[in-house]
Amino acid sequence: MTDLAFRGDVVPLRKPAPEPSEFGAAMLAGLDRANKWVSAKFFYDTAGSQLFDRITELPEYYPTRTEMGLLQTHVQEIARLIGPDATLIEFGAGSSRKVALLLDALERPRAYEPVDISGEYLHEVAKKLRETRPALAVHPIVADFTKPFALPGGDARRIGFFPGSTIGNFDRADALAFLRRAARMLKGGGLLIGVDLVKDPARLHAAYNDAAGVTEAFNKNLLVRANRELEADFDLDAFAHYAFYNPSMRRIEMHLVSLTTQCVSLCGRRIFFAEGETIHTESSYKYTVEGFAALAEEAGFVSRKVWCDAGGLFSVHWLEAGA
Ligand code: AVI
């Protein structure tokens, strides 16, 4: 009881402002900067994950089907390089099709340990795999793999699987930090990783500006999510999807452009947007084969084998993490 209440004054019942969620804190911090920026990891609520699944099926979005083709063509060789009795750790439980292909080709895989921030999604993936492969030990790990996290102990030889060129969504420093942590975690094993390649800018541009507008909806879903979760009032028609290839940075940049001068409420704060000001919502870095292999070696891996499609669109790297 406060002193004021003790004296019999009428004290307005003011609830303390709730702590913003991780998403809320990131939006407030990112939109407070001169160059507004929000991490792409916040795209992936349930609706965002469904929109991303649709992106992977688009005619313009070549990475998913090209990587799947590479895995299908080379899976026997990949399985030989990985060897028997491996524990497979997938960073970000994504497409179960890719991991199923790999698990089916491996000799006596010991366990599958998918790591994902979304516990609900992860347990769904685990349930499906247990149904179709009752002999396989499945240990889901709920963690943000962009930060350090613990793996269950044991003497297993660990093989990391990081498909989809998700590494492209990290800037260089974060990519190197992730690869360094992975090289330590996978000591004695290795990492199989999919990496999108530098190519004709027009091809890249089309992949992030699809005719059906699914990538636009994926980008704007960040604002939909903020309106739902953060008491925000973004007007979706007052922002435009803008994605382009920045050749000097070798990255696609995705932005949301404010079409007018406006103020938006978010977590009880007002945020000012000048006309033409943007929120940078995603970078998707593209690598050369040599450039990525050099980055992996700098992180402590040995680059053993790289598979590319005939069109030079996408690469899959097998990196060994020395004992
Ligand atoms: C998940 N990630 C690798 C995708 C990419 O291509 O950078 C996300 C994406 N953004 C727009 N389209 C797809």
GROMACS .gro file of N, CA and C and ligand atoms in nm, residues 44 52 55 61 63 164-166 169 207-208 215 218 254 282-284 286, ligand 1:
model
   67
   44TYR      N    1   0.894  -1.414  -3.917
   44TYR     CA    2   0.845  -1.552  -3.915
   44TYR      C    3   0.748  -1.582  -3.800
   52PHE      N    4   0.628  -1.739  -4.644
   52PHE     CA    5   0.759  -1.783  -4.694
   52PHE      C    6   0.746  -1.917  -4.767
   55ILE      N    7   0.646  -1.842  -5.104
   55ILE     CA    8   0.756  -1.785  -5.183
   55ILE      C    9   0.841  -1.897  -5.244
   61TYR      N   10   1.129  -1.758  -5.773
   61TYR     CA   11   1.218  -1.785  -5.659
   61TYR      C   12   1.289  -1.919  -5.679
   63PRO      N   13   1.586  -2.037  -5.553
   63PRO     CA   14   1.676  -2.104  -5.459
   63PRO      C   15   1.625  -2.239  -5.407
  164GLY      N   16   1.889  -2.362  -4.752
  164GLY     CA   17   1.802  -2.249  -4.784
  164GLY      C   18   1.871  -2.115  -4.798
  165SER      N   19   2.005  -2.113  -4.780
  165SER     CA   20   2.081  -1.987  -4.782
  165SER      C   21   2.033  -1.889  -4.676
  166THR      N   22   1.988  -1.943  -4.563
  166THR     CA   23   1.952  -1.855  -4.451
  166THR      C   24   2.075  -1.779  -4.402
  169ASN      N   25   2.101  -1.420  -4.485
  169ASN     CA   26   2.029  -1.314  -4.413
  169ASN      C   27   2.110  -1.256  -4.297
  207ALA      N   28   1.343  -1.242  -5.837
  207ALA     CA   29   1.316  -1.339  -5.729
  207ALA      C   30   1.257  -1.271  -5.606
  208TYR      N   31   1.283  -1.141  -5.589
  208TYR     CA   32   1.234  -1.069  -5.470
  208TYR      C   33   1.125  -0.968  -5.507
  215THR      N   34   0.596  -1.184  -5.214
  215THR     CA   35   0.707  -1.126  -5.138
  215THR      C   36   0.666  -0.992  -5.077
  218PHE      N   37   0.474  -1.078  -4.774
  218PHE     CA   38   0.568  -1.128  -4.673
  218PHE      C   39   0.634  -1.009  -4.603
  254MET      N   40   1.573  -0.547  -4.878
  254MET     CA   41   1.429  -0.534  -4.878
  254MET      C   42   1.393  -0.421  -4.781
  282GLU      N   43   1.524  -0.650  -4.453
  282GLU     CA   44   1.601  -0.774  -4.477
  282GLU      C   45   1.717  -0.746  -4.572
  283SER      N   46   1.828  -0.813  -4.546
  283SER     CA   47   1.936  -0.821  -4.645
  283SER      C   48   1.952  -0.968  -4.678
  284SER      N   49   1.978  -0.997  -4.804
  284SER     CA   50   2.000  -1.136  -4.846
  284SER      C   51   2.129  -1.136  -4.927
  286LYS      N   52   2.458  -1.253  -5.129
  286LYS     CA   53   2.489  -1.353  -5.230
  286LYS      C   54   2.641  -1.369  -5.231
  324AVI     C1   55   1.500  -1.729  -4.575
  324AVI     N1   56   1.579  -1.649  -4.669
  324AVI     C2   57   1.697  -1.722  -4.713
  324AVI     C3   58   1.503  -1.590  -4.780
  324AVI     C4   59   1.596  -1.512  -4.875
  324AVI     O1   60   1.590  -1.539  -4.995
  324AVI     O2   61   1.674  -1.430  -4.828
  324AVI     C5   62   1.392  -1.499  -4.728
  324AVI     C6   63   1.320  -1.425  -4.837
  324AVI     N2   64   1.295  -1.297  -4.838
  324AVI     C7   65   1.227  -1.265  -4.946
  324AVI     N3   66   1.211  -1.374  -5.017
  324AVI     C8   67   1.265  -1.477  -4.951
   0.00000   0.00000   0.00000
